[in-house]
PDB file of C-alpha atoms in Angstrom:
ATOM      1  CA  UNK A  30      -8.223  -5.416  13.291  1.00 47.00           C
ATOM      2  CA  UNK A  31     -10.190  -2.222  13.785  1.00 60.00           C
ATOM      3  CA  UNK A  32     -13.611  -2.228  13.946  1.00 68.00           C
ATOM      4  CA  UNK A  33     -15.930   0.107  12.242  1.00 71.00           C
ATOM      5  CA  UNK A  34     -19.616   0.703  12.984  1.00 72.00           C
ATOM      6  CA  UNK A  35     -21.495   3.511  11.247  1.00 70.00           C
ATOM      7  CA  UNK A  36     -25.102   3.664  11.028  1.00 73.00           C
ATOM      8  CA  UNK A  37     -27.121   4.817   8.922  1.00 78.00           C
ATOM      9  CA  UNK A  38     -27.141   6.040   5.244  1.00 84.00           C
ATOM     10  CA  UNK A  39     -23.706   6.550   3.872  1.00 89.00           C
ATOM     11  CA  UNK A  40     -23.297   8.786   0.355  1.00 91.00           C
ATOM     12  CA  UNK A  41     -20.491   8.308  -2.239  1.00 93.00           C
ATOM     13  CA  UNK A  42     -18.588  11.720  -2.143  1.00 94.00           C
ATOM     14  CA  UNK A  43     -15.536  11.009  -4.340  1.00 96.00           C
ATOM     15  CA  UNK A  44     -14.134   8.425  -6.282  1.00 97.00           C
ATOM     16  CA  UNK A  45     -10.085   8.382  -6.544  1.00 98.00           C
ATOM     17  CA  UNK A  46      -8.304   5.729  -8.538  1.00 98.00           C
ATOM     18  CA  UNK A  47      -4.839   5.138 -10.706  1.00 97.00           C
ATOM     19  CA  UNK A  48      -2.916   2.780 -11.968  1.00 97.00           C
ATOM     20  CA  UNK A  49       0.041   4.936 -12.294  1.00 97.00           C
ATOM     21  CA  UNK A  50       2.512   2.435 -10.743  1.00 97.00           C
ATOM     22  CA  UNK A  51       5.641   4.136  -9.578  1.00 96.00           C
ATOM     23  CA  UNK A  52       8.186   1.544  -8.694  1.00 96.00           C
ATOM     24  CA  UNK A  53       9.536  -0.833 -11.213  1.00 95.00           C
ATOM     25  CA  UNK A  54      11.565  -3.235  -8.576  1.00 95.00           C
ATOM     26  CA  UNK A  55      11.719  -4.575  -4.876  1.00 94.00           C
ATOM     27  CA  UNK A  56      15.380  -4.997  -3.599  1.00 91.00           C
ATOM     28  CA  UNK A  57      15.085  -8.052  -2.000  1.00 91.00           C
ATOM     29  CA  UNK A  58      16.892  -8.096   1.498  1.00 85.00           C
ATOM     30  CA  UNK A  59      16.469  -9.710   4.936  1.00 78.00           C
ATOM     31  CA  UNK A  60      14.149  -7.207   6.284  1.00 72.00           C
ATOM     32  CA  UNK A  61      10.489  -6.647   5.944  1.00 71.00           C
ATOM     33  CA  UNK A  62      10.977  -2.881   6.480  1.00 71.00           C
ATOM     34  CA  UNK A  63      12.479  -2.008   2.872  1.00 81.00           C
ATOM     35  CA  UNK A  64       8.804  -0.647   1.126  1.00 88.00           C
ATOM     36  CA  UNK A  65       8.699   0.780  -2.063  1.00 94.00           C
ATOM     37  CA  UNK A  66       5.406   3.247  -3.187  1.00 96.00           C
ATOM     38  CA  UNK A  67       3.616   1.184  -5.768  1.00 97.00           C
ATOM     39  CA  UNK A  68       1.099   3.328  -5.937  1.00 98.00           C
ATOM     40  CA  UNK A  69      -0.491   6.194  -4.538  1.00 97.00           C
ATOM     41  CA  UNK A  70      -3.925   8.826  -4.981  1.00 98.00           C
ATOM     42  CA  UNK A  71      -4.834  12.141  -3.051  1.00 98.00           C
ATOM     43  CA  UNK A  72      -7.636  12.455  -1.685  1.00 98.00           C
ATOM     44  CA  UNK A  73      -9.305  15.713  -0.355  1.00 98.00           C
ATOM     45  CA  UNK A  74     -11.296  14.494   3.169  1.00 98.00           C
ATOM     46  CA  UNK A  75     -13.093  15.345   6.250  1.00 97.00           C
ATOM     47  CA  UNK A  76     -13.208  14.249   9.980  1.00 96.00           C
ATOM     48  CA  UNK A  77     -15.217  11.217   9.792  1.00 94.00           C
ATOM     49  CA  UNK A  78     -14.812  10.393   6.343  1.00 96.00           C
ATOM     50  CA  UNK A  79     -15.515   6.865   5.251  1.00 95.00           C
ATOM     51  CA  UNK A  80     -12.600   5.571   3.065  1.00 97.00           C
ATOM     52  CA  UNK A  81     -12.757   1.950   1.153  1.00 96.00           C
ATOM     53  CA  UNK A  82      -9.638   1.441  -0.128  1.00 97.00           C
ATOM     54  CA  UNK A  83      -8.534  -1.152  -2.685  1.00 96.00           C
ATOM     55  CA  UNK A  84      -5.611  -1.966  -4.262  1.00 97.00           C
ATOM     56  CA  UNK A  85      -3.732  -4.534  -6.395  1.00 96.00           C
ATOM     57  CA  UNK A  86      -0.290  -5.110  -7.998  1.00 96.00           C
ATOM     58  CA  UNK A  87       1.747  -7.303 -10.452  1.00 95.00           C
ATOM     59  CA  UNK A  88       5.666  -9.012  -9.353  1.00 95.00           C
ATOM     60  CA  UNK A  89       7.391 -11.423 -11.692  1.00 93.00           C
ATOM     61  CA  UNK A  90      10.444 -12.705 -10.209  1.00 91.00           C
ATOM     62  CA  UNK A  91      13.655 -14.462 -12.168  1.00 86.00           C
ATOM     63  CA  UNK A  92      15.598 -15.463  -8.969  1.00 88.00           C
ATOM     64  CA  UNK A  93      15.696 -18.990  -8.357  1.00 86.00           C
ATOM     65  CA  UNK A  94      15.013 -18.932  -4.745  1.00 88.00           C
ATOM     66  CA  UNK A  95      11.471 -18.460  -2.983  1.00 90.00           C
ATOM     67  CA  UNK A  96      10.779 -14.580  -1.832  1.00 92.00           C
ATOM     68  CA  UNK A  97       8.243 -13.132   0.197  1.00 91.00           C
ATOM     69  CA  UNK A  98       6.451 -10.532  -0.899  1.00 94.00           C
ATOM     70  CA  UNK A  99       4.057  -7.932   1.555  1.00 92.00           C
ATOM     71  CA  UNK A 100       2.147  -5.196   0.984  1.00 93.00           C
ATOM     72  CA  UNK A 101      -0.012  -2.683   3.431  1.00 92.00           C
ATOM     73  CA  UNK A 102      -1.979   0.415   2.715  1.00 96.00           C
ATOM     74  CA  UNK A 103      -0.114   3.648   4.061  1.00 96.00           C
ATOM     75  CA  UNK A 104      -1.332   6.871   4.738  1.00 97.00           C
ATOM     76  CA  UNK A 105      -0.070  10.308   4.861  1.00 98.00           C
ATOM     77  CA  UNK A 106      -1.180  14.567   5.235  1.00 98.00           C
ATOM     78  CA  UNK A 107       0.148  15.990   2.188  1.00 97.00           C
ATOM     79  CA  UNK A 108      -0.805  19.219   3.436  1.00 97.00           C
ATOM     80  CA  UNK A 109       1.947  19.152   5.847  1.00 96.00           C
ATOM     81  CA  UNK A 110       5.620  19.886   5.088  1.00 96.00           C
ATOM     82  CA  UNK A 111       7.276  16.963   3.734  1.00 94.00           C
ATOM     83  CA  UNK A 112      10.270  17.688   6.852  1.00 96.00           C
ATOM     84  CA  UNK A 113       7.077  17.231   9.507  1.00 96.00           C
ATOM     85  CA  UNK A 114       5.432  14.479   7.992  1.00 95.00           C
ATOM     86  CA  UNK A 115       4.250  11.582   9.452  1.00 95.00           C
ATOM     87  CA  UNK A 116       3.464   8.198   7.671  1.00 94.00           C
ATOM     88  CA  UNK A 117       1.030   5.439   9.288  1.00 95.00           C
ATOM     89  CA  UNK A 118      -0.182   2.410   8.489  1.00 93.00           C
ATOM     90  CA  UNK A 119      -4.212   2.100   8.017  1.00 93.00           C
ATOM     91  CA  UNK A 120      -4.722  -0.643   9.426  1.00 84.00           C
ATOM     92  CA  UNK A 121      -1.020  -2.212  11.028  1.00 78.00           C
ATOM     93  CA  UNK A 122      -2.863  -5.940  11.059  1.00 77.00           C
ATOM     94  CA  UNK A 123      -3.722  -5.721   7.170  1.00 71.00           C
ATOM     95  CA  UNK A 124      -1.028  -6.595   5.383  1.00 79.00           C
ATOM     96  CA  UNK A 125      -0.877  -9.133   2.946  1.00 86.00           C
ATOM     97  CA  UNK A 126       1.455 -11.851   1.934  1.00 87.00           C
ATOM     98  CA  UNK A 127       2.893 -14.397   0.284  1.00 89.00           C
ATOM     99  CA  UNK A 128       5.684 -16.316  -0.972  1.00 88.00           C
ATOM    100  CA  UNK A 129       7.144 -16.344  -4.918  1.00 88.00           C
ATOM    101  CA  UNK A 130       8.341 -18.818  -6.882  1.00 86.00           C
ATOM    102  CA  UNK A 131      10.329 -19.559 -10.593  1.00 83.00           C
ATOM    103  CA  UNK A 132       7.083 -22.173 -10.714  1.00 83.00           C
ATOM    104  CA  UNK A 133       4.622 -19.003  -9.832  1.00 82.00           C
ATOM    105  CA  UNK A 134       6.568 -16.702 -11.899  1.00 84.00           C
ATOM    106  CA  UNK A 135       3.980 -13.949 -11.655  1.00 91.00           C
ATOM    107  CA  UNK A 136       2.012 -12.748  -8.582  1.00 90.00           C
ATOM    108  CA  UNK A 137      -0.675 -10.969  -7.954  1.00 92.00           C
ATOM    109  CA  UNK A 138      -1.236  -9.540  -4.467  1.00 92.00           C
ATOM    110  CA  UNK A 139      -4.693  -7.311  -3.295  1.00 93.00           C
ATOM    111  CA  UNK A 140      -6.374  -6.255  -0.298  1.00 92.00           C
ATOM    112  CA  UNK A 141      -9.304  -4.176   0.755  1.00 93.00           C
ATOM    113  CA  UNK A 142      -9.956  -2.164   3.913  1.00 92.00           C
ATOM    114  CA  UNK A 143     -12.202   0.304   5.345  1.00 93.00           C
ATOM    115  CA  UNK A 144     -11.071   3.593   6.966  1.00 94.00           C
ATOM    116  CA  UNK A 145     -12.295   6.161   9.436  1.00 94.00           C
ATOM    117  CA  UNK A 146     -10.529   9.652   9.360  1.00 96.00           C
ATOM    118  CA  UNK A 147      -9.832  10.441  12.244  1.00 95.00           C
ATOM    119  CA  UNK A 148     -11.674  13.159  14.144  1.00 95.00           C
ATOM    120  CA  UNK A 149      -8.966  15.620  14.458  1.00 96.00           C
ATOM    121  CA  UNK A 150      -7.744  15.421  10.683  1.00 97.00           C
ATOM    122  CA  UNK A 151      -7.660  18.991   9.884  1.00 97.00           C
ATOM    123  CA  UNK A 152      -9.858  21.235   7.813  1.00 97.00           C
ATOM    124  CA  UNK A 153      -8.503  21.392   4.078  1.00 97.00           C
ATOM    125  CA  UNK A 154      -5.794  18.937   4.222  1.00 98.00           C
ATOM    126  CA  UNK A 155      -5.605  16.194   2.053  1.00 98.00           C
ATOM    127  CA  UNK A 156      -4.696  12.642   2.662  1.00 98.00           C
ATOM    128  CA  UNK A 157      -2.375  10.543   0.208  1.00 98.00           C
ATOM    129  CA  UNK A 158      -3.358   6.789   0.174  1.00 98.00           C
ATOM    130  CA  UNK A 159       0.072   4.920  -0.543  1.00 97.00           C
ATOM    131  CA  UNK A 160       0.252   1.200  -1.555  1.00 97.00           C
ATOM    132  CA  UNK A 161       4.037  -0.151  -0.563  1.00 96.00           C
ATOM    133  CA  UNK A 162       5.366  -3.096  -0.675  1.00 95.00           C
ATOM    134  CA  UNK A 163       8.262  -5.298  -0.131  1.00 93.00           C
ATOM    135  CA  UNK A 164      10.364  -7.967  -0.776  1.00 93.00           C
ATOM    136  CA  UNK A 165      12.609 -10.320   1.335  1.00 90.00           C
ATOM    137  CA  UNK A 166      14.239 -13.849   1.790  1.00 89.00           C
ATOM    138  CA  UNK A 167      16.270 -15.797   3.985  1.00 82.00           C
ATOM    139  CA  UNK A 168      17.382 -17.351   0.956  1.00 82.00           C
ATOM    140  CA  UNK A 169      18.989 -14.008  -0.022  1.00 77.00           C
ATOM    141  CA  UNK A 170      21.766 -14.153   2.721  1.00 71.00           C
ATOM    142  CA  UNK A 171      21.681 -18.241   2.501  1.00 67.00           C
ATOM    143  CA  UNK A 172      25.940 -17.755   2.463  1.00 64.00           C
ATOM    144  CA  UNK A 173      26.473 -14.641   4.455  1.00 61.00           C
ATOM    145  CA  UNK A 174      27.183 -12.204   2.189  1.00 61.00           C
ATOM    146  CA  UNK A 175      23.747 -11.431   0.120  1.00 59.00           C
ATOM    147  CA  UNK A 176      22.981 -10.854  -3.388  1.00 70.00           C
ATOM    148  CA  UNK A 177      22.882  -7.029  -3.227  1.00 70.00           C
ATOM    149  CA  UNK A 178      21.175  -6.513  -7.085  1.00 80.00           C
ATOM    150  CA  UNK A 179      18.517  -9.528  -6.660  1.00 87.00           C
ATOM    151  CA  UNK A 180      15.288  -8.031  -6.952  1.00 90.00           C
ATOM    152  CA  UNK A 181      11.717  -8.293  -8.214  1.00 93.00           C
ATOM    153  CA  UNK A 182      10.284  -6.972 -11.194  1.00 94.00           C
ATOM    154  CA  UNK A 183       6.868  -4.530 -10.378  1.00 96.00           C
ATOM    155  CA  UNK A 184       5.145  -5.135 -13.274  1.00 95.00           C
ATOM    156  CA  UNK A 185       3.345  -1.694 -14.851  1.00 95.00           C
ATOM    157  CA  UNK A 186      -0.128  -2.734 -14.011  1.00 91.00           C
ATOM    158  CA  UNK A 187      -1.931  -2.578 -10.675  1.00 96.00           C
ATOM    159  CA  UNK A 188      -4.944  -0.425  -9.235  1.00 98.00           C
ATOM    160  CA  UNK A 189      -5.418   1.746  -5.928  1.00 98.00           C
ATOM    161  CA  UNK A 190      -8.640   3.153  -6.249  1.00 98.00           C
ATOM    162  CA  UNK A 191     -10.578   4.862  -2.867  1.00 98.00           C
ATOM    163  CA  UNK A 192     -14.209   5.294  -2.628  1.00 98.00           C
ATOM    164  CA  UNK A 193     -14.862   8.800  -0.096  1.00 97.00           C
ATOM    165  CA  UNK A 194     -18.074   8.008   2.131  1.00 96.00           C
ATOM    166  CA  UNK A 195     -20.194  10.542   4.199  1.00 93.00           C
ATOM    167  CA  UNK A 196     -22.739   9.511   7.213  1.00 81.00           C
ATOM    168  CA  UNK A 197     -25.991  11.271   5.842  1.00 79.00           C
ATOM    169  CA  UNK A 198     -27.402  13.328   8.079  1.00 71.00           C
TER     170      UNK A 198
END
């Protein structure tokens, strides 16, 4: 986990939020590397911008075998072309996880984090704040051969909303 120290008085510059969710299923599969955008907000920023991100979504599964769900704050510059552009994680420890069930039925999944941009984002440019997420089970390939068209529903409610912070000076 990163850690972030700033001192001193810290303004409210922008507030960015939807609940415009985009997906409306995770495939499940074997891998934890399949995401799907859930949601995602631009946001116009500076070098040393303060970002508090938060985010939540909705699955309902039907299968009737235990799934794992994840889901991790991305990050891109969508002032660069989309051929040069380069997607990161904000914080590659803060994910969040965790198993569904026919019993559970429904699952909600949130997390929080701050952010720091870095100090050589560039003038103008705009970042895109990207909730993913994804869906997988052993279960899935329990005979070898997978169940290519198992997946989980995204239900059409969730939040990503980012709060922009400046250091005072």
């Amino acid at each position: 986990m990163t850690e972030i120290n700033m001192v001193g008085r810290l303004d409210l510059v922008g507030f960015h939020s939807t609940g415009e969710v985009t997906a409306d299923e995770l495939p499940i599969d074997l891998p934890t590397t399949t995401w799907r955008t859930v949601l995602r907000v631009v946001v116009p920023v500076d070098a040393g911008d303060l970002l508090d991100v938060s985010a939540w979504m909705r699955t309902t599964t039907s299968v009737d075998y235990p799934v794992g769900v994840g889901e991790h704050l991305w990050a891109y510059d969508v002032d660069v072309p989309a051929a040069e552009r380069e997607w990161w994680r904000l914080d590659p420890s803060g994910s969040v996880g965790m198993n569904i069930v026919r019993d559970v039925h429904h699952l909600t999944l949130g997390l929080e984090l701050p952010y720091v941009v870095p100090a050589t984002w560039p003038p103008g440019h705009r970042i895109v704040v990207v909730l993913r997420a994804d869906a997988h089970s052993t279960a899935w390939d329990r005979d070898g051969n997978g169940r290519a068209d198992d997946a989980l529903a995204v239900d059409p409610n969730g939040r990503l909303t980012v709060r922009r912070f400046k250091l005072a000076v």
